[in-house]
mmCIF file of C-alpha atoms and ligand atoms in Angstrom:
data_model
loop_
_atom_site.group_PDB
_atom_site.id
_atom_site.type_symbol
_atom_site.label_atom_id
_atom_site.label_comp_id
_atom_site.label_asym_id
_atom_site.label_seq_id
_atom_site.Cartn_x
_atom_site.Cartn_y
_atom_site.Cartn_z
ATOM 1 C CA MET A 1 38.772 0.158 -50.953
ATOM 2 C CA ASN A 2 37.754 0.374 -46.908
ATOM 3 C CA VAL A 3 33.982 -0.925 -46.603
ATOM 4 C CA LYS A 4 32.135 1.993 -44.871
ATOM 5 C CA VAL A 5 28.406 1.613 -44.193
ATOM 6 C CA ASN A 6 26.661 4.758 -42.269
ATOM 7 C CA PRO A 7 23.869 7.214 -43.346
ATOM 8 C CA TYR A 8 26.369 9.366 -44.924
ATOM 9 C CA GLU A 9 28.948 6.875 -46.595
ATOM 10 C CA VAL A 10 28.103 3.665 -47.986
ATOM 11 C CA GLU A 11 31.587 2.327 -50.025
ATOM 12 C CA GLY A 12 33.250 -0.781 -50.753
ATOM 13 C CA LYS A 13 32.252 -4.251 -51.201
ATOM 14 C CA ILE A 14 29.957 -5.122 -48.245
ATOM 15 C CA ASP A 15 29.870 -8.194 -45.987
ATOM 16 C CA TYR A 16 26.366 -8.369 -44.571
ATOM 17 C CA ASP A 17 26.837 -11.342 -42.352
ATOM 18 C CA LYS A 18 30.025 -9.100 -40.959
ATOM 19 C CA LEU A 19 27.482 -6.284 -40.667
ATOM 20 C CA ILE A 20 24.961 -8.350 -38.746
ATOM 21 C CA LYS A 21 27.594 -9.066 -35.974
ATOM 22 C CA GLU A 22 28.814 -5.237 -35.962
ATOM 23 C CA PHE A 23 25.714 -3.799 -35.928
ATOM 24 C CA GLY A 24 24.089 -6.362 -33.430
ATOM 25 C CA VAL A 25 21.057 -7.021 -35.273
ATOM 26 C CA ASN A 26 19.434 -10.505 -35.913
ATOM 27 C CA LYS A 27 19.435 -12.488 -39.324
ATOM 28 C CA ILE A 28 16.064 -13.095 -40.875
ATOM 29 C CA THR A 29 15.804 -16.877 -40.760
ATOM 30 C CA PRO A 30 13.431 -19.169 -42.102
ATOM 31 C CA GLU A 31 11.522 -19.382 -38.904
ATOM 32 C CA VAL A 32 11.025 -15.352 -38.891
ATOM 33 C CA LEU A 33 9.595 -15.749 -42.881
ATOM 34 C CA GLU A 34 7.242 -18.190 -41.644
ATOM 35 C CA GLU A 35 5.923 -16.451 -38.590
ATOM 36 C CA ILE A 36 5.152 -13.032 -41.496
ATOM 37 C CA GLU A 37 3.537 -15.579 -43.796
ATOM 38 C CA ASN A 38 1.221 -17.182 -40.875
ATOM 39 C CA ILE A 39 -0.094 -13.402 -40.818
ATOM 40 C CA THR A 40 0.301 -12.220 -44.047
ATOM 41 C CA GLY A 41 -0.637 -15.315 -46.374
ATOM 42 C CA GLU A 42 2.157 -14.912 -48.484
ATOM 43 C CA ILE A 43 5.882 -13.882 -48.557
ATOM 44 C CA HIS A 44 7.232 -10.859 -50.414
ATOM 45 C CA PRO A 45 9.862 -11.664 -53.123
ATOM 46 C CA TYR A 46 12.274 -9.412 -51.528
ATOM 47 C CA LEU A 47 12.117 -11.091 -48.081
ATOM 48 C CA LYS A 48 12.577 -14.618 -49.654
ATOM 49 C CA ARG A 49 15.495 -13.257 -51.903
ATOM 50 C CA GLY A 50 17.155 -11.803 -48.680
ATOM 51 C CA ILE A 51 17.156 -8.266 -50.023
ATOM 52 C CA PHE A 52 15.357 -7.521 -46.484
ATOM 53 C CA PHE A 53 17.590 -9.665 -44.617
ATOM 54 C CA ALA A 54 18.003 -8.561 -40.563
ATOM 55 C CA TYR A 55 16.321 -6.901 -37.844
ATOM 56 C CA ARG A 56 15.687 -6.029 -34.187
ATOM 57 C CA ASP A 57 12.527 -6.604 -32.411
ATOM 58 C CA LEU A 58 10.494 -7.943 -34.989
ATOM 59 C CA LYS A 59 9.171 -11.258 -33.529
ATOM 60 C CA LYS A 60 8.139 -8.797 -30.424
ATOM 61 C CA VAL A 61 5.909 -6.750 -32.640
ATOM 62 C CA LEU A 62 4.646 -9.643 -34.566
ATOM 63 C CA GLU A 63 3.483 -11.520 -31.500
ATOM 64 C CA GLU A 64 1.972 -8.215 -30.453
ATOM 65 C CA TYR A 65 0.014 -7.955 -33.892
ATOM 66 C CA LYS A 66 -1.133 -11.491 -33.245
ATOM 67 C CA LYS A 67 -2.826 -10.592 -29.967
ATOM 68 C CA GLY A 68 -4.595 -7.930 -31.952
ATOM 69 C CA ASN A 69 -2.002 -4.702 -31.104
ATOM 70 C CA LYS A 70 -1.164 -3.241 -34.502
ATOM 71 C CA PHE A 71 2.015 -1.276 -34.820
ATOM 72 C CA PHE A 72 2.686 1.501 -37.265
ATOM 73 C CA LEU A 73 5.161 1.800 -40.043
ATOM 74 C CA TYR A 74 7.858 4.520 -40.043
ATOM 75 C CA THR A 75 10.392 5.518 -42.727
ATOM 76 C CA GLY A 76 11.690 8.351 -44.514
ATOM 77 C CA CYS A 77 13.351 10.301 -47.463
ATOM 78 C CA GLY A 78 16.204 12.433 -47.767
ATOM 79 C CA PRO A 79 15.584 14.963 -50.316
ATOM 80 C CA SER A 80 18.334 15.902 -51.932
ATOM 81 C CA GLY A 81 18.044 14.605 -55.644
ATOM 82 C CA PRO A 82 15.672 12.528 -57.888
ATOM 83 C CA ILE A 83 14.477 9.458 -56.598
ATOM 84 C CA HIS A 84 16.148 6.297 -57.940
ATOM 85 C CA LEU A 85 15.572 2.430 -57.819
ATOM 86 C CA GLY A 86 17.436 2.056 -54.847
ATOM 87 C CA HIS A 87 15.161 4.080 -52.618
ATOM 88 C CA VAL A 88 12.027 2.604 -54.416
ATOM 89 C CA SER A 89 12.753 -1.341 -53.471
ATOM 90 C CA THR A 90 12.397 -0.251 -49.812
ATOM 91 C CA TRP A 91 9.185 1.818 -50.260
ATOM 92 C CA LEU A 92 7.543 -1.134 -52.372
ATOM 93 C CA PHE A 93 8.316 -3.209 -49.636
ATOM 94 C CA THR A 94 7.074 -0.685 -46.971
ATOM 95 C CA LYS A 95 3.815 -0.538 -49.151
ATOM 96 C CA TRP A 96 3.438 -4.436 -49.092
ATOM 97 C CA LEU A 97 3.740 -4.415 -45.056
ATOM 98 C CA GLN A 98 1.148 -1.370 -45.054
ATOM 99 C CA GLU A 99 -1.222 -3.427 -47.272
ATOM 100 C CA LYS A 100 -0.651 -6.910 -45.732
ATOM 101 C CA PHE A 101 -0.685 -5.581 -41.988
ATOM 102 C CA ASP A 102 -3.561 -3.140 -42.676
ATOM 103 C CA VAL A 103 -1.449 -0.419 -40.794
ATOM 104 C CA GLU A 104 -0.760 3.276 -40.755
ATOM 105 C CA LEU A 105 2.462 4.675 -42.265
ATOM 106 C CA TRP A 106 4.257 7.599 -41.281
ATOM 107 C CA PHE A 107 6.900 9.256 -43.787
ATOM 108 C CA GLN A 108 9.448 11.473 -42.769
ATOM 109 C CA PHE A 109 11.020 14.160 -45.463
ATOM 110 C CA THR A 110 14.121 15.318 -43.870
ATOM 111 C CA ASP A 111 14.614 18.537 -45.322
ATOM 112 C CA ASP A 112 16.637 19.720 -42.172
ATOM 113 C CA GLU A 113 19.018 16.835 -42.648
ATOM 114 C CA LYS A 114 20.086 17.621 -46.172
ATOM 115 C CA PHE A 115 20.216 21.172 -45.718
ATOM 116 C CA LEU A 116 22.635 20.666 -42.995
ATOM 117 C CA TYR A 117 24.777 17.702 -44.641
ATOM 118 C CA LYS A 118 24.790 18.906 -48.212
ATOM 119 C CA ASN A 119 26.180 21.840 -50.169
ATOM 120 C CA MET A 120 22.912 22.855 -51.094
ATOM 121 C CA SER A 121 20.749 25.723 -50.695
ATOM 122 C CA TYR A 122 17.479 25.794 -48.643
ATOM 123 C CA ASP A 123 15.313 26.371 -51.849
ATOM 124 C CA GLU A 124 16.852 23.454 -53.681
ATOM 125 C CA ILE A 125 16.087 21.311 -50.939
ATOM 126 C CA GLN A 126 12.479 22.712 -50.618
ATOM 127 C CA LYS A 127 12.313 21.829 -54.505
ATOM 128 C CA TRP A 128 13.732 18.114 -54.032
ATOM 129 C CA THR A 129 11.191 17.779 -51.048
ATOM 130 C CA HIS A 130 8.013 18.704 -53.188
ATOM 131 C CA GLU A 131 9.495 16.592 -56.120
ATOM 132 C CA ASN A 132 10.347 13.468 -53.913
ATOM 133 C CA MET A 133 6.883 13.574 -52.394
ATOM 134 C CA LEU A 134 5.397 13.349 -55.605
ATOM 135 C CA ASP A 135 7.279 10.283 -56.388
ATOM 136 C CA VAL A 136 6.771 8.807 -53.006
ATOM 137 C CA ILE A 137 2.591 9.383 -53.624
ATOM 138 C CA ALA A 138 2.839 8.030 -57.053
ATOM 139 C CA LEU A 139 4.295 4.351 -55.620
ATOM 140 C CA GLY A 140 0.491 4.090 -54.592
ATOM 141 C CA PHE A 141 0.554 4.703 -50.962
ATOM 142 C CA ASP A 142 -3.014 4.692 -49.090
ATOM 143 C CA PRO A 143 -3.605 8.227 -48.440
ATOM 144 C CA LYS A 144 -6.204 7.239 -45.584
ATOM 145 C CA LYS A 145 -3.262 5.650 -43.920
ATOM 146 C CA THR A 146 -0.176 7.380 -44.790
ATOM 147 C CA HIS A 147 1.063 10.666 -43.089
ATOM 148 C CA PHE A 148 3.699 12.887 -44.481
ATOM 149 C CA LEU A 149 5.845 14.717 -41.925
ATOM 150 C CA VAL A 150 8.439 17.082 -43.373
ATOM 151 C CA ASP A 151 10.680 18.373 -40.800
ATOM 152 C CA THR A 152 10.721 22.048 -41.174
ATOM 153 C CA LYS A 153 7.074 22.171 -41.591
ATOM 154 C CA HIS A 154 6.196 20.124 -38.816
ATOM 155 C CA ALA A 155 8.696 21.601 -36.758
ATOM 156 C CA GLY A 156 5.932 22.722 -34.389
ATOM 157 C CA ILE A 157 5.041 19.369 -33.318
ATOM 158 C CA MET A 158 8.400 17.726 -33.638
ATOM 159 C CA TYR A 159 10.755 20.187 -31.805
ATOM 160 C CA PRO A 160 9.405 19.643 -28.184
ATOM 161 C CA GLU A 161 9.719 16.054 -28.606
ATOM 162 C CA ALA A 162 13.082 16.593 -30.460
ATOM 163 C CA ILE A 163 14.609 18.136 -27.487
ATOM 164 C CA LYS A 164 13.692 15.752 -25.289
ATOM 165 C CA VAL A 165 15.686 13.075 -27.149
ATOM 166 C CA ALA A 166 18.503 15.372 -27.849
ATOM 167 C CA LYS A 167 18.844 15.912 -23.991
ATOM 168 C CA LYS A 168 19.592 12.653 -23.737
ATOM 169 C CA ILE A 169 22.136 11.918 -26.449
ATOM 170 C CA THR A 170 25.788 13.253 -25.622
ATOM 171 C CA PHE A 171 28.038 14.943 -28.152
ATOM 172 C CA SER A 172 30.591 12.216 -27.388
ATOM 173 C CA SER A 173 28.399 9.550 -28.916
ATOM 174 C CA ILE A 174 27.425 11.494 -31.685
ATOM 175 C CA LYS A 175 31.224 12.116 -32.460
ATOM 176 C CA SER A 176 32.022 8.695 -32.529
ATOM 177 C CA ALA A 177 29.030 7.150 -34.281
ATOM 178 C CA PHE A 178 29.404 9.525 -37.191
ATOM 179 C CA GLY A 179 33.150 10.361 -36.870
ATOM 180 C CA PHE A 180 32.400 13.932 -36.489
ATOM 181 C CA THR A 181 35.227 16.458 -35.709
ATOM 182 C CA ASP A 182 35.112 20.231 -34.570
ATOM 183 C CA SER A 183 34.523 21.558 -37.860
ATOM 184 C CA ASN A 184 30.999 19.565 -38.279
ATOM 185 C CA ASN A 185 28.324 21.939 -38.147
ATOM 186 C CA ILE A 186 26.415 22.058 -34.858
ATOM 187 C CA GLY A 187 22.681 21.335 -36.832
ATOM 188 C CA SER A 188 24.301 17.902 -38.108
ATOM 189 C CA ILE A 189 25.104 17.222 -34.374
ATOM 190 C CA PHE A 190 21.395 17.603 -33.418
ATOM 191 C CA TYR A 191 20.066 15.951 -36.363
ATOM 192 C CA THR A 192 19.434 12.355 -35.093
ATOM 193 C CA ALA A 193 17.224 13.761 -32.689
ATOM 194 C CA MET A 194 14.879 14.979 -35.202
ATOM 195 C CA GLN A 195 14.990 11.439 -36.851
ATOM 196 C CA THR A 196 14.114 9.774 -33.827
ATOM 197 C CA VAL A 197 10.865 11.797 -33.101
ATOM 198 C CA PRO A 198 8.717 9.842 -35.527
ATOM 199 C CA VAL A 199 9.324 6.553 -33.696
ATOM 200 C CA PHE A 200 6.857 7.634 -31.042
ATOM 201 C CA LEU A 201 5.353 11.072 -32.381
ATOM 202 C CA PRO A 202 1.914 9.318 -33.218
ATOM 203 C CA ASN A 203 1.770 7.824 -30.135
ATOM 204 C CA VAL A 204 2.022 11.553 -28.475
ATOM 205 C CA LEU A 205 -0.380 12.823 -30.863
ATOM 206 C CA LYS A 206 -2.997 10.560 -30.285
ATOM 207 C CA ASN A 207 -2.021 9.336 -27.033
ATOM 208 C CA GLU A 208 -1.866 5.633 -27.683
ATOM 209 C CA ASN A 209 1.118 3.132 -27.149
ATOM 210 C CA LYS A 210 1.778 1.269 -30.362
ATOM 211 C CA PRO A 211 5.032 -0.268 -31.439
ATOM 212 C CA CYS A 212 6.625 1.102 -34.462
ATOM 213 C CA LEU A 213 7.994 -0.699 -37.472
ATOM 214 C CA ILE A 214 10.954 0.778 -39.231
ATOM 215 C CA PRO A 215 12.062 -0.500 -42.710
ATOM 216 C CA LEU A 216 15.285 0.666 -43.835
ATOM 217 C CA GLY A 217 18.516 0.472 -45.420
ATOM 218 C CA ILE A 218 21.024 -0.684 -43.213
ATOM 219 C CA ASP A 219 23.021 2.358 -43.531
ATOM 220 C CA GLN A 220 20.238 4.415 -41.410
ATOM 221 C CA ASP A 221 20.482 1.932 -38.537
ATOM 222 C CA VAL A 222 23.102 4.125 -36.869
ATOM 223 C CA HIS A 223 20.381 6.851 -35.639
ATOM 224 C CA PHE A 224 18.347 4.203 -34.045
ATOM 225 C CA ARG A 225 21.238 2.431 -32.550
ATOM 226 C CA LEU A 226 21.893 5.575 -30.829
ATOM 227 C CA SER A 227 18.438 6.339 -29.800
ATOM 228 C CA ARG A 228 16.525 3.130 -29.221
ATOM 229 C CA ASP A 229 17.688 3.117 -25.532
ATOM 230 C CA VAL A 230 16.592 6.974 -25.148
ATOM 231 C CA VAL A 231 13.355 6.537 -26.592
ATOM 232 C CA GLU A 232 12.739 4.024 -23.859
ATOM 233 C CA LYS A 233 13.974 6.183 -21.098
ATOM 234 C CA LEU A 234 11.208 8.550 -22.138
ATOM 235 C CA GLY A 235 8.509 6.192 -21.734
ATOM 236 C CA HIS A 236 7.984 4.903 -25.084
ATOM 237 C CA GLN A 237 8.621 1.729 -27.027
ATOM 238 C CA LYS A 238 12.098 0.952 -28.678
ATOM 239 C CA PRO A 239 11.163 0.964 -32.348
ATOM 240 C CA ALA A 240 11.618 -2.613 -34.555
ATOM 241 C CA ILE A 241 13.647 -2.486 -37.459
ATOM 242 C CA ILE A 242 13.677 -4.530 -40.742
ATOM 243 C CA HIS A 243 16.963 -3.831 -42.820
ATOM 244 C CA SER A 244 17.703 -4.276 -46.346
ATOM 245 C CA LYS A 245 20.877 -4.514 -48.383
ATOM 246 C CA PHE A 246 21.555 -1.833 -50.842
ATOM 247 C CA MET A 247 20.784 -2.371 -54.548
ATOM 248 C CA ILE A 248 23.786 -2.544 -56.221
ATOM 249 C CA PRO A 249 24.871 0.241 -58.383
ATOM 250 C CA LEU A 250 24.796 -0.211 -62.391
ATOM 251 C CA THR A 251 28.341 0.422 -62.635
ATOM 252 C CA GLY A 252 29.310 -2.629 -60.307
ATOM 253 C CA PRO A 253 28.717 -4.702 -57.151
ATOM 254 C CA GLU A 254 30.619 -1.953 -54.699
ATOM 255 C CA GLY A 255 28.883 0.829 -52.990
ATOM 256 C CA LYS A 256 25.438 1.833 -53.431
ATOM 257 C CA MET A 257 23.392 3.679 -55.964
ATOM 258 C CA SER A 258 23.749 7.442 -55.518
ATOM 259 C CA SER A 259 21.939 10.418 -56.795
ATOM 260 C CA SER A 260 25.201 12.169 -57.136
ATOM 261 C CA ASN A 261 26.380 9.725 -59.543
ATOM 262 C CA PRO A 262 23.514 9.687 -62.642
ATOM 263 C CA ASP A 263 25.583 6.684 -64.282
ATOM 264 C CA SER A 264 25.344 4.258 -61.248
ATOM 265 C CA ALA A 265 21.737 4.952 -61.016
ATOM 266 C CA ILE A 266 18.230 5.145 -62.655
ATOM 267 C CA PHE A 267 15.683 7.545 -61.909
ATOM 268 C CA LEU A 268 12.136 7.365 -61.719
ATOM 269 C CA THR A 269 12.093 10.128 -63.947
ATOM 270 C CA ASP A 270 14.274 8.719 -66.516
ATOM 271 C CA SER A 271 12.907 8.244 -70.117
ATOM 272 C CA HIS A 272 12.804 4.639 -71.618
ATOM 273 C CA GLU A 273 15.473 5.349 -73.866
ATOM 274 C CA GLU A 274 17.698 6.671 -71.144
ATOM 275 C CA VAL A 275 17.122 3.573 -69.288
ATOM 276 C CA LYS A 276 18.110 1.713 -72.232
ATOM 277 C CA ARG A 277 21.217 3.589 -72.760
ATOM 278 C CA LYS A 278 22.107 3.409 -69.251
ATOM 279 C CA ILE A 279 21.680 -0.076 -68.828
ATOM 280 C CA ASN A 280 23.511 -1.286 -72.087
ATOM 281 C CA LYS A 281 26.353 1.293 -71.786
ATOM 282 C CA TYR A 282 26.854 0.839 -67.815
ATOM 283 C CA ALA A 283 25.458 -2.352 -66.444
ATOM 284 C CA PHE A 284 28.383 -4.237 -65.202
ATOM 285 C CA SER A 285 28.705 -7.708 -66.784
ATOM 286 C CA GLY A 286 29.316 -11.032 -65.393
ATOM 287 C CA GLY A 287 29.503 -12.419 -68.981
ATOM 288 C CA ARG A 288 32.775 -13.170 -70.964
ATOM 289 C CA ASP A 289 34.667 -11.317 -73.487
ATOM 290 C CA THR A 290 33.035 -12.750 -76.422
ATOM 291 C CA ALA A 291 29.600 -14.122 -77.365
ATOM 292 C CA GLU A 292 31.409 -17.661 -78.277
ATOM 293 C CA GLU A 293 33.116 -17.983 -75.165
ATOM 294 C CA GLN A 294 30.090 -17.031 -72.939
ATOM 295 C CA ARG A 295 28.236 -19.815 -75.031
ATOM 296 C CA LYS A 296 30.936 -22.266 -74.073
ATOM 297 C CA TYR A 297 31.683 -21.348 -70.424
ATOM 298 C CA GLY A 298 28.625 -19.632 -69.241
ATOM 299 C CA GLY A 299 28.310 -16.309 -66.908
ATOM 300 C CA ASN A 300 28.595 -15.181 -63.426
ATOM 301 C CA VAL A 301 25.221 -14.443 -62.132
ATOM 302 C CA GLU A 302 26.546 -13.303 -58.801
ATOM 303 C CA ILE A 303 28.258 -10.186 -60.223
ATOM 304 C CA ASP A 304 26.087 -9.247 -63.022
ATOM 305 C CA VAL A 305 24.141 -6.583 -62.367
ATOM 306 C CA ALA A 306 21.359 -7.011 -64.719
ATOM 307 C CA CYS A 307 20.824 -10.589 -63.313
ATOM 308 C CA GLN A 308 21.052 -9.136 -59.716
ATOM 309 C CA TRP A 309 18.727 -6.304 -60.509
ATOM 310 C CA LEU A 310 15.925 -8.808 -62.008
ATOM 311 C CA LYS A 311 15.617 -9.904 -58.160
ATOM 312 C CA TYR A 312 13.840 -6.615 -57.688
ATOM 313 C CA PHE A 313 11.687 -6.663 -60.815
ATOM 314 C CA GLU A 314 10.823 -10.262 -61.812
ATOM 315 C CA GLU A 315 8.315 -11.384 -59.244
ATOM 316 C CA SER A 316 7.961 -15.083 -60.507
ATOM 317 C CA ASP A 317 10.579 -17.316 -58.765
ATOM 318 C CA LYS A 318 10.320 -19.739 -61.463
ATOM 319 C CA LYS A 319 11.391 -17.032 -64.476
ATOM 320 C CA LEU A 320 14.296 -15.840 -62.323
ATOM 321 C CA GLU A 321 15.495 -19.010 -61.545
ATOM 322 C CA LYS A 322 15.258 -20.084 -65.354
ATOM 323 C CA ILE A 323 17.339 -16.968 -66.467
ATOM 324 C CA TYR A 324 20.017 -17.733 -63.871
ATOM 325 C CA GLU A 325 20.338 -21.299 -65.060
ATOM 326 C CA ASP A 326 20.398 -20.233 -68.757
ATOM 327 C CA TYR A 327 23.025 -17.453 -68.118
ATOM 328 C CA ARG A 328 25.301 -19.901 -65.831
ATOM 329 C CA LYS A 329 25.256 -22.387 -68.782
ATOM 330 C CA GLY A 330 25.797 -19.729 -71.536
ATOM 331 C CA LYS A 331 22.310 -20.321 -73.147
ATOM 332 C CA LEU A 332 21.506 -16.332 -72.378
ATOM 333 C CA LEU A 333 24.007 -13.708 -73.332
ATOM 334 C CA SER A 334 24.495 -10.500 -71.278
ATOM 335 C CA GLY A 335 22.914 -8.225 -73.823
ATOM 336 C CA GLU A 336 19.651 -10.529 -73.662
ATOM 337 C CA VAL A 337 19.379 -10.456 -70.085
ATOM 338 C CA LYS A 338 20.012 -6.666 -70.217
ATOM 339 C CA LYS A 339 16.987 -6.517 -72.686
ATOM 340 C CA ILE A 340 14.773 -8.399 -70.311
ATOM 341 C CA LEU A 341 15.645 -6.074 -67.525
ATOM 342 C CA ILE A 342 15.084 -3.223 -69.545
ATOM 343 C CA GLU A 343 11.540 -4.136 -70.367
ATOM 344 C CA LYS A 344 10.773 -4.686 -66.729
ATOM 345 C CA ILE A 345 11.939 -1.504 -65.560
ATOM 346 C CA ASN A 346 10.332 0.509 -68.449
ATOM 347 C CA LEU A 347 7.263 -1.282 -67.800
ATOM 348 C CA PHE A 348 7.292 -0.185 -64.116
ATOM 349 C CA LEU A 349 8.348 3.351 -64.877
ATOM 350 C CA ALA A 350 5.580 3.787 -67.705
ATOM 351 C CA LEU A 351 3.090 3.493 -64.611
ATOM 352 C CA HIS A 352 4.908 5.490 -62.163
ATOM 353 C CA GLN A 353 5.102 8.055 -64.649
ATOM 354 C CA LYS A 354 1.469 8.358 -65.407
ATOM 355 C CA ARG A 355 0.571 8.145 -61.729
ATOM 356 C CA ARG A 356 3.068 10.768 -60.867
ATOM 357 C CA LYS A 357 1.225 13.319 -63.026
ATOM 358 C CA THR A 358 -2.050 13.143 -60.667
ATOM 359 C CA ALA A 359 0.055 12.935 -57.675
ATOM 360 C CA GLU A 360 0.178 16.612 -57.225
ATOM 361 C CA LYS A 361 -3.477 16.695 -56.779
ATOM 362 C CA LEU A 362 -3.361 14.002 -53.905
ATOM 363 C CA LEU A 363 -0.503 15.986 -52.145
ATOM 364 C CA PRO A 364 -2.615 17.521 -49.327
ATOM 365 C CA LYS A 365 -4.114 14.702 -48.307
ATOM 366 C CA PHE A 366 -0.810 13.004 -47.385
ATOM 367 C CA ILE A 367 0.804 15.900 -45.462
ATOM 368 C CA TYR A 368 -0.122 15.358 -42.108
ATOM 369 C CA LYS A 369 -2.392 18.095 -40.312
ATOM 370 C CA SER A 370 -2.861 18.236 -36.656
HETATM 371 N N1 LIG B 401 18.022 9.864 -43.315
HETATM 372 C C1 LIG B 401 17.083 9.318 -44.453
HETATM 373 C C2 LIG B 401 17.889 9.406 -45.444
HETATM 374 O O1 LIG B 401 18.955 10.498 -45.691
HETATM 375 C C3 LIG B 401 15.680 9.649 -44.330
HETATM 376 C C4 LIG B 401 14.971 8.911 -43.295
HETATM 377 C C5 LIG B 401 14.383 9.690 -42.261
HETATM 378 C C6 LIG B 401 14.820 7.726 -43.079
HETATM 379 N N2 LIG B 401 13.828 8.867 -41.357
HETATM 380 C C7 LIG B 401 13.725 7.461 -41.390
HETATM 381 C C8 LIG B 401 15.068 6.275 -43.627
HETATM 382 C C9 LIG B 401 13.470 6.337 -41.149
HETATM 383 C C10 LIG B 401 14.810 5.386 -43.143
HETATM 384 C C11 LIG B 401 13.932 5.248 -41.998
HETATM 385 O O2 LIG B 401 17.475 8.973 -46.672
#
């Protein structure tokens, strides 16, 4: 299958080193990790394990931070379905950054984008916007330092800035970046301007000039590739970016998890039984055909979904290494690794689902009020 990585299609077996070259981003090196650790005092497992693996302008932002100039964080959610574990990994890392650097986070809900790109009604998208906001809140962001922007609701402050961005991006660059043709709707042509606005909106609102750091899945990089120069022309700083790989789908190592394929993903609203069923039934195995063969020859950690997913859920490096070693040697069978994973995920979901029940009450604190 052809490899595709853009905001609207992720397909095939992705070679991340190749993407680094194609997109013109930098690889996160041990030296960069050390610079982060010097400030934060510890290094997040997702950084150590190469889940967040690339960046733009990150060193500059860290230098400024050390001089006492804080940045703000910006990330977002396209609300068109239930939240799955793939979304959550980026946001959990964002939360860690918010805590360790003690900075503000601006969180954009792109209801306009999803309405324009998906075959869904405006009302359905509004319902998902609401539901998704509750999940983001339940992850435990600090309401005092987190501001939600909902594109259609905050249009009054966003639109004047969006047209300034839009005026400096041509139809031909959008067309080639996204592969648009004459039959794409005109709203989707404009949309990149809306995703660019939070890069500098906080500075406009507060009359400041702080740098912006965007944690994102690398499929989202295109929007900012198109608009980083534009932002600078408008008198703002180019945003820094830190890129993550995709969490592989349950069903195997290609593409990314997707809300439109429920078997490929675990949703935050899935019950314990559902998690167990999906993992046992669909998680692609790197094991052998029989338990006997597995004991004798061992399994392949690299392609085994349960092993790979544990990178996101087993915080202890030692425990993870031991599981991998035992799996490679055939001491652990695929079903046993799945069992460990199911327990980890269900523990996480139990806490999440509990917090989600009280999230509604907190919602007004998160929505930005000018
Ligand atoms: N377009 C993203 C999506 O479909 C949502 C989004 C908006 C976003 N702004 C962002 C994601 C900034 C990462 C960073 O999910």
